Short mmCIF file of C-alpha atoms in Angstrom, two decimals:
data_model
loop_
_atom_site.label_atom_id
_atom_site.label_comp_id
_atom_site.label_asym_id
_atom_site.label_seq_id
_atom_site.Cartn_x
_atom_site.Cartn_y
_atom_site.Cartn_z
CA MET A 1 88.31 56.76 82.16
CA GLY A 2 88.94 53.86 84.99
CA LEU A 3 92.53 54.49 85.03
CA ILE A 4 92.21 58.62 85.00
CA ARG A 5 89.84 58.65 87.25
CA GLY A 6 92.10 56.63 90.31
CA GLN A 7 95.08 58.75 89.09
CA ALA A 8 93.02 61.89 89.80
CA SER A 9 91.58 60.39 93.00
CA LEU A 10 95.12 59.90 93.90
CA SER A 11 96.13 62.95 93.14
CA GLY A 12 93.59 63.79 95.50
CA GLN A 13 95.12 62.26 98.10
CA SER A 14 98.14 63.23 97.71
CA ARG A 15 97.58 66.52 98.29
CA ARG A 16 94.97 66.16 101.34
CA LEU A 17 97.50 64.31 103.26
CA PRO A 18 99.84 66.51 103.92
CA HIS A 19 97.10 69.12 105.04
CA ALA A 20 96.20 66.74 107.83
CA LEU A 21 99.87 66.21 108.68
CA LEU A 22 99.69 69.81 108.96
CA VAL A 23 96.51 70.34 110.82
CA ALA A 24 97.88 67.73 113.37
CA ALA A 25 101.24 68.68 113.76
CA VAL A 26 99.38 72.09 114.88
CA VAL A 27 97.11 70.41 117.27
CA LEU A 28 100.44 68.64 119.06
CA ASP A 29 102.03 71.36 119.07
CA VAL A 30 99.25 72.90 120.75
CA GLY A 31 98.90 69.76 123.23
CA TYR A 32 102.24 70.11 123.81
CA VAL A 33 102.31 73.17 125.37
CA ILE A 34 99.43 72.38 127.70
CA ALA A 35 101.38 69.12 129.15
CA LEU A 36 104.42 70.78 129.68
CA ALA A 37 102.92 73.83 131.45
CA ASP A 38 101.24 71.04 133.87
CA ALA A 39 104.49 68.84 133.62
CA ASN A 40 104.45 67.90 137.30
CA GLY A 41 101.62 66.00 136.80
CA LEU A 42 100.28 62.68 134.96
CA ALA A 43 100.73 64.38 131.26
CA GLY A 44 103.72 65.44 132.05
CA THR A 45 104.26 61.84 131.32
CA VAL A 46 103.07 62.45 127.37
CA ALA A 47 104.53 65.47 127.24
CA THR A 48 108.57 64.32 128.22
CA PHE A 49 107.81 61.08 125.64
CA TRP A 50 105.30 60.59 123.38
CA LEU A 51 104.37 64.44 122.71
CA SER A 52 108.01 64.97 122.08
CA HIS A 53 108.54 62.50 119.27
CA ALA A 54 104.97 63.14 117.59
CA THR A 55 105.88 66.89 117.16
CA GLN A 56 109.01 65.96 115.38
CA TRP A 57 108.06 62.88 113.54
CA VAL A 58 104.93 64.34 112.12
CA PRO A 59 106.31 67.27 110.33
CA VAL A 60 108.83 64.73 109.76
CA ALA A 61 106.04 62.47 107.39
CA LEU A 62 104.88 65.74 105.83
CA PHE A 63 108.45 66.92 104.57
CA TRP A 64 108.84 63.62 102.70
CA ILE A 65 105.15 62.67 101.28
CA VAL A 66 106.07 66.37 99.78
CA ALA A 67 109.46 65.85 98.57
CA MET A 68 108.26 62.32 96.87
CA ASN A 69 106.06 64.48 95.02
CA ALA A 70 108.35 66.94 93.96
CA ARG A 71 110.88 64.44 93.05
CA ILE A 72 113.73 65.70 91.52
CA HIS A 73 112.00 69.16 90.70
CA ARG A 74 112.61 70.45 93.96
CA PRO A 75 115.19 69.74 95.50
CA GLU A 76 114.73 72.46 97.93
CA VAL A 77 112.24 70.54 99.80
CA VAL A 78 114.35 67.06 100.08
CA LEU A 79 116.88 68.71 101.34
CA ALA A 80 114.95 70.25 104.29
CA ALA A 81 112.89 66.97 104.84
CA ALA A 82 116.19 65.30 105.54
CA ALA A 83 117.21 67.97 108.12
CA VAL A 84 114.32 67.40 109.57
CA THR A 85 114.89 64.02 109.74
CA PHE A 86 118.14 64.15 111.22
CA SER A 87 116.96 66.31 113.98
CA ALA A 88 114.37 64.13 114.83
CA LEU A 89 116.87 60.72 115.03
CA GLY A 90 119.43 62.94 117.11
CA ASP A 91 115.82 63.82 119.19
CA SER A 92 114.96 60.13 119.63
CA TYR A 93 118.36 59.04 120.18
CA TYR A 94 118.71 61.97 123.37
CA SER A 95 115.54 60.54 124.84
CA ILE A 96 116.67 57.16 124.64
CA ALA A 97 119.60 57.36 125.66
CA MET A 98 119.48 60.06 127.91
CA GLY A 99 119.84 58.97 132.23
CA SER A 100 117.97 59.02 134.69
CA ASP A 101 118.49 62.82 135.36
CA GLY A 102 117.55 63.95 131.71
CA TYR A 103 120.58 64.85 130.97
CA LEU A 104 123.07 62.92 128.09
CA HIS A 105 126.33 63.76 128.16
CA SER A 106 127.61 65.73 124.99
CA PRO A 107 129.52 65.06 122.75
CA SER A 108 126.83 61.67 121.58
CA VAL A 109 125.54 60.04 118.27
CA ALA A 110 122.58 62.57 118.86
CA ASP A 111 124.82 65.66 118.49
CA ILE A 112 125.25 63.92 114.88
CA GLY A 113 121.74 64.31 114.54
CA TYR A 114 121.17 67.82 115.84
CA LEU A 115 124.35 69.25 114.04
CA MET A 116 123.32 67.69 110.28
CA PHE A 117 120.09 70.08 110.62
CA TYR A 118 121.75 73.02 109.72
CA PRO A 119 123.97 72.78 106.92
CA LEU A 120 121.26 70.41 105.25
CA MET A 121 118.73 73.71 105.89
CA LEU A 122 121.07 75.88 104.98
CA CYS A 123 121.56 74.50 101.61
CA SER A 124 117.92 73.79 101.37
CA ILE A 125 117.03 77.58 102.04
CA GLY A 126 119.92 78.70 99.27
CA VAL A 127 118.25 76.73 97.14
CA PHE A 128 115.36 78.16 97.39
CA ALA A 129 116.59 81.57 97.46
CA ARG A 130 118.14 80.60 93.96
CA ARG A 131 115.20 79.75 92.35
CA GLN A 132 113.54 83.07 93.34
CA THR A 133 116.08 85.21 91.91
CA ALA A 134 116.50 85.66 88.51
CA ARG A 135 119.10 88.28 88.51
CA VAL A 136 121.00 90.33 91.48
CA ASP A 137 122.69 93.83 91.29
CA ARG A 138 125.46 95.06 93.43
CA ALA A 139 123.88 96.90 95.49
CA VAL A 140 120.96 93.98 96.68
CA MET A 141 123.82 91.99 97.79
CA LEU A 142 125.48 94.44 99.87
CA ASP A 143 121.76 95.76 101.51
CA ALA A 144 121.43 91.82 102.19
CA ALA A 145 125.60 91.29 103.15
CA VAL A 146 124.87 94.22 105.77
CA ALA A 147 121.52 92.43 107.21
CA SER A 148 123.24 89.18 107.56
CA LEU A 149 126.81 90.90 109.49
CA GLY A 150 124.47 92.83 111.52
CA ALA A 151 122.57 90.43 112.54
CA ALA A 152 125.17 87.07 113.22
CA ALA A 153 126.88 90.50 114.82
CA LEU A 154 124.20 90.40 117.46
CA VAL A 155 123.92 86.59 117.48
CA ALA A 156 127.59 86.99 118.56
CA VAL A 157 127.64 89.06 121.69
CA LEU A 158 124.58 86.48 122.89
CA LEU A 159 126.98 83.32 122.25
CA SER A 160 129.78 85.31 123.82
CA PRO A 161 130.68 83.11 127.02
CA LEU A 162 129.58 79.69 124.81
CA LEU A 163 132.12 80.51 122.53
CA GLY A 164 134.43 81.91 124.98
CA ASP A 165 134.06 78.70 127.31
CA ALA A 166 133.85 76.32 123.95
CA LEU A 167 138.08 76.34 123.58
CA THR A 168 138.37 75.21 126.97
CA GLY A 169 136.68 71.34 126.07
CA THR A 170 138.58 68.52 127.73
CA SER A 171 138.89 66.82 123.81
CA VAL A 172 139.66 68.00 120.53
CA LEU A 173 136.00 66.31 119.31
CA THR A 174 134.58 68.07 122.32
CA MET A 175 135.43 71.61 121.82
CA VAL A 176 134.50 71.11 117.83
CA VAL A 177 131.03 69.52 119.05
CA ASN A 178 130.67 73.09 122.12
CA ILE A 179 131.71 75.24 118.78
CA ALA A 180 129.32 73.55 116.03
CA TYR A 181 126.11 74.52 117.60
CA PRO A 182 126.95 78.97 118.35
CA LEU A 183 128.37 78.86 114.68
CA PHE A 184 125.78 77.00 113.07
CA ASP A 185 122.25 79.33 115.23
CA LEU A 186 124.81 82.49 113.74
CA ILE A 187 125.51 80.75 110.37
CA LEU A 188 121.52 80.09 109.57
CA ILE A 189 119.90 83.28 111.38
CA ALA A 190 122.67 85.68 109.32
CA ALA A 191 121.50 83.48 105.93
CA VAL A 192 117.85 83.79 106.80
CA VAL A 193 118.04 87.89 107.59
CA GLY A 194 120.02 87.94 104.32
CA ILE A 195 118.08 86.31 102.15
CA ALA A 196 114.42 88.26 103.72
CA ALA A 197 116.40 91.42 103.10
CA SER A 198 116.57 90.80 99.67
CA PRO A 199 113.48 91.91 97.65
CA THR A 200 114.25 89.76 94.92
CA VAL A 201 113.03 87.34 97.29
CA ASP A 202 109.05 86.77 97.30
CA ALA A 203 107.00 83.98 97.83
CA GLY A 204 104.57 85.43 99.39
CA ARG A 205 103.70 84.46 102.91
CA ARG A 206 104.82 80.79 103.38
CA TRP A 207 107.95 81.78 102.82
CA LYS A 208 107.75 84.43 105.68
CA GLY A 209 106.60 81.02 107.72
CA LEU A 210 109.64 79.52 106.47
CA VAL A 211 111.62 82.32 107.94
CA ALA A 212 109.83 82.55 111.39
CA GLY A 213 110.11 79.06 112.22
CA LEU A 214 114.12 78.94 111.38
CA LEU A 215 114.18 82.23 113.99
CA VAL A 216 111.93 80.56 116.56
CA PHE A 217 114.34 77.11 115.86
CA THR A 218 117.54 78.75 116.34
CA ALA A 219 115.53 81.40 119.05
CA ALA A 220 115.38 78.11 120.86
CA ASP A 221 118.89 76.54 120.53
CA ILE A 222 120.09 80.00 121.79
CA VAL A 223 117.78 80.21 124.86
CA TYR A 224 118.74 76.54 125.72
CA ALA A 225 122.30 76.85 125.39
CA LEU A 226 122.14 80.42 127.08
CA LEU A 227 120.29 78.58 130.58
CA ASP A 228 122.26 75.66 130.02
CA HIS A 229 125.47 77.17 130.33
CA VAL A 230 124.62 78.90 134.17
CA GLY A 231 123.14 75.63 135.37
CA ALA A 232 119.16 77.41 134.87
CA TYR A 233 117.98 74.93 131.85
CA VAL A 234 115.08 72.86 133.29
CA SER A 235 113.49 70.78 131.18
CA ASP A 236 109.74 69.44 130.23
CA THR A 237 109.06 73.66 130.30
CA PRO A 238 107.51 75.17 127.45
CA LEU A 239 110.84 76.37 126.07
CA ASP A 240 111.12 72.82 124.81
CA ALA A 241 108.17 73.36 122.59
CA LEU A 242 109.95 76.15 120.32
CA TRP A 243 111.44 73.47 118.43
CA ALA A 244 108.04 71.74 117.84
CA VAL A 245 107.07 75.11 116.70
CA GLY A 246 109.30 76.01 114.67
CA LEU A 247 109.24 72.40 112.71
CA THR A 248 105.27 73.63 112.49
CA LEU A 249 106.36 77.00 111.02
CA ILE A 250 108.72 75.50 108.42
CA ALA A 251 106.66 72.52 107.67
CA TRP A 252 103.65 75.32 106.72
CA TRP A 253 106.18 76.64 104.18
CA ILE A 254 106.89 72.58 102.65
CA HIS A 255 103.08 72.38 102.90
CA GLY A 256 102.00 75.56 100.23
CA LEU A 257 105.05 73.73 98.09
CA ALA A 258 102.61 70.69 97.73
CA ALA A 259 101.09 71.58 94.80
CA PRO A 260 99.69 69.61 91.52
CA ASP A 261 102.15 69.72 89.69
CA LEU A 262 105.50 71.43 91.56
CA SER A 263 107.60 71.20 88.42
CA GLU A 264 105.32 73.81 87.29
CA VAL A 265 105.23 75.91 89.85
CA THR A 266 107.00 79.05 88.61
CA PRO A 267 109.26 81.29 90.98
CA GLN A 268 106.95 84.96 91.65
CA ARG A 269 108.45 88.20 90.87
CA PRO A 270 108.46 90.61 93.90
CA HIS A 271 105.80 93.50 94.28
CA SER A 272 108.04 95.30 95.67
CA THR A 273 111.27 96.59 97.43
CA HIS A 274 109.56 97.71 100.49
CA ILE A 275 111.10 94.83 103.30
CA SER A 276 115.02 95.24 102.08
CA LEU A 277 114.98 98.76 103.58
CA PRO A 278 113.52 98.11 107.47
CA VAL A 279 115.92 94.75 107.80
CA THR A 280 119.03 97.20 105.85
CA ALA A 281 118.51 99.18 108.65
CA PHE A 282 118.29 97.42 111.42
CA GLY A 283 121.67 95.21 110.60
CA TYR A 284 124.21 98.76 110.40
CA ILE A 285 121.98 99.88 113.53
CA ALA A 286 122.93 96.15 115.10
CA GLY A 287 126.17 96.49 114.10
CA LEU A 288 126.41 99.96 115.05
CA GLY A 289 125.15 99.27 118.91
CA VAL A 290 127.50 96.16 119.63
CA LEU A 291 130.82 98.29 118.62
CA LEU A 292 128.94 100.75 120.86
CA TYR A 293 128.11 98.01 123.45
CA GLY A 294 132.05 96.44 122.94
CA ALA A 295 133.51 99.62 123.88
CA GLN A 296 131.97 99.37 127.41
CA VAL A 297 131.20 95.94 127.67
CA PRO A 298 133.94 92.66 127.22
CA VAL A 299 132.48 91.22 124.07
CA SER A 300 134.18 88.36 121.79
CA GLY A 301 136.64 89.23 119.10
CA LEU A 302 134.07 87.23 116.74
CA ALA A 303 131.18 90.11 117.29
CA LEU A 304 134.01 93.07 116.98
CA GLY A 305 134.65 91.63 113.61
CA LEU A 306 131.13 91.36 112.49
CA ALA A 307 130.04 94.89 113.93
CA THR A 308 132.90 96.19 112.60
CA ALA A 309 132.60 94.91 108.98
CA THR A 310 128.86 95.30 109.32
CA VAL A 311 129.50 99.51 109.68
CA ALA A 312 132.61 99.08 107.49
CA LEU A 313 129.88 97.02 104.08
CA ALA A 314 127.39 99.57 104.77
CA ALA A 315 129.43 102.69 103.82
CA LEU A 316 130.05 101.21 100.95
CA PRO A 317 126.50 101.53 99.11
CA VAL A 318 127.02 105.09 100.00
CA ILE A 319 130.16 105.42 97.89
CA PHE A 320 128.36 103.30 95.65
CA ARG A 321 125.31 105.86 94.88
CA GLN A 322 127.69 109.07 95.16
CA ALA A 323 130.02 106.94 92.30
CA LEU A 324 126.59 107.15 90.82
CA LEU A 325 125.41 110.39 91.34
CA SER A 326 128.66 112.08 90.20
CA ARG A 327 129.11 109.96 87.15
CA MET A 328 125.73 110.96 86.56
CA LEU A 329 125.94 114.58 86.70
CA SER A 330 129.04 114.23 84.38
CA GLU A 331 127.05 112.61 81.28
CA LYS A 332 124.13 115.13 82.33
CA GLN A 333 127.34 118.15 81.38
CA ARG A 334 128.42 116.28 78.75
CA VAL A 335 125.31 115.81 77.10
CA LEU A 336 124.77 119.40 77.92
CA ASP A 337 128.20 120.95 76.30
CA GLU A 338 127.62 118.50 72.97
CA PHE A 339 123.74 119.88 72.53
CA ASP A 340 125.37 123.75 73.10
CA ARG A 341 127.93 122.49 69.97
CA LEU A 342 125.46 121.07 67.80
CA ASP A 343 123.12 124.27 68.39
CA ARG A 344 126.64 126.36 67.48
CA SER A 345 127.11 123.74 64.39
CA LYS A 346 123.49 124.66 63.47
CA SER A 347 124.08 128.56 63.45
CA GLU A 348 126.75 128.05 61.56
CA MET A 349 125.69 126.20 59.15
CA LEU A 350 122.47 128.00 58.77
CA GLU A 351 124.53 131.35 58.14
CA THR A 352 126.56 129.86 55.67
CA MET A 353 123.56 128.71 53.76
CA ASN A 354 121.92 131.84 54.04
CA HIS A 355 125.16 133.09 52.39
CA GLU A 356 125.27 130.40 49.49
CA LEU A 357 121.76 131.14 48.45
CA ARG A 358 121.77 134.98 48.79
CA THR A 359 124.97 135.27 45.83
CA PRO A 360 122.80 133.19 43.65
CA LEU A 361 119.22 134.57 44.19
CA THR A 362 121.03 137.89 43.89
CA SER A 363 121.68 137.71 40.60
CA ILE A 364 118.79 135.32 39.65
CA VAL A 365 116.47 138.71 40.96
CA GLY A 366 118.91 140.95 38.74
CA TYR A 367 118.58 139.94 35.61
CA LEU A 368 114.73 139.24 35.93
CA GLU A 369 114.78 142.68 35.91
CA VAL A 370 116.55 143.51 33.03
CA VAL A 371 114.20 141.16 31.22
CA ARG A 372 111.55 142.73 32.46
CA ASP A 373 112.46 146.01 31.39
CA GLY A 374 113.25 145.30 27.59
CA GLY A 375 117.24 144.20 28.08
CA GLY A 376 116.71 141.31 26.36
CA GLY A 377 113.79 141.99 23.95
CA ARG A 378 110.34 142.61 23.88
CA ILE A 379 108.36 139.78 25.72
CA PRO A 380 104.52 139.24 25.82
CA ALA A 381 102.64 140.09 28.88
CA ALA A 382 101.61 136.93 30.01
CA ALA A 383 105.12 136.11 29.82
CA ASP A 384 106.01 139.34 32.03
CA ASP A 385 103.24 138.46 34.69
CA MET A 386 104.64 135.26 34.94
CA LEU A 387 108.44 136.56 36.14
CA ALA A 388 107.04 139.19 38.08
CA VAL A 389 105.58 136.08 39.91
#
């Protein structure tokens, strides 16, 4: 009994600790934003060092606690924990190794940590979405693909200056690193939008927190990259807090997976498909808008290619639906023709039965009349009545 009570107490503590860390992450984010708003004062020192690191490593601790509780039952948690750990390591190294001007020249070791976040997080959300999806038909996959390509085309337009300058690096490694950041941002946003557009993935509000967190995180990357590209980025501003806010939103999703027995958590079935319609429509409108914009203003070939693929792919569901409608109409006509054939067969059968039955019945009635008239001899009155019936 004492052992059972001890295990129950440990389980309760393991559930309370992630909650406490999540609350701490929210409080740290609020404090970080306040400190960044007052970066010129004493709070600026705290914001740029202690709070910046705390907002990175507290979510990491939450991720790994949930991952240890999940063990091998939820690989997406382990992958997400590894992703945020690499990001935190990259950020810590950047803070330690940067120069007096607050910058660290790229490529550096910090880039390894930053870049590893993307493939690991992509694998995490891919595994999680796969667990939520039983069977996906082609129409759903096409809608998700249209949404993904549309979002990617829109992001590619925003990142056109970065993609264009990425190939002008002084070394191959520099070019690879410079082009990896915008491409990873583009792929991550496309994956998140595509999964969000699928009605077969519905894990409740915590899933929406993951989507929001990744979008905030990548939006911070894009804004930073664009500002840095034109030399307008200033460190220790509220923009720096967006990465922390994104991590906290992702941690909120992870906290929702901290169930007493994660191995018994079953995927929820979607209750409706209404979310896929506006997201897919947005993807098509985004692709069409990029094509129209590209006709007026020079944009990257990648953006035009993605936009063209979006518009072309958006036409496929219409073609499939038209083909399906034509097949349904043909099938309906075939069924109607079959009913008409069966009706004619029924009429012919009834006519044949009527003819075949009329001949013997006529003979029977004739002979009965002859018998009753005494053609075969006199019959009793009772028998005559029975023959009459």
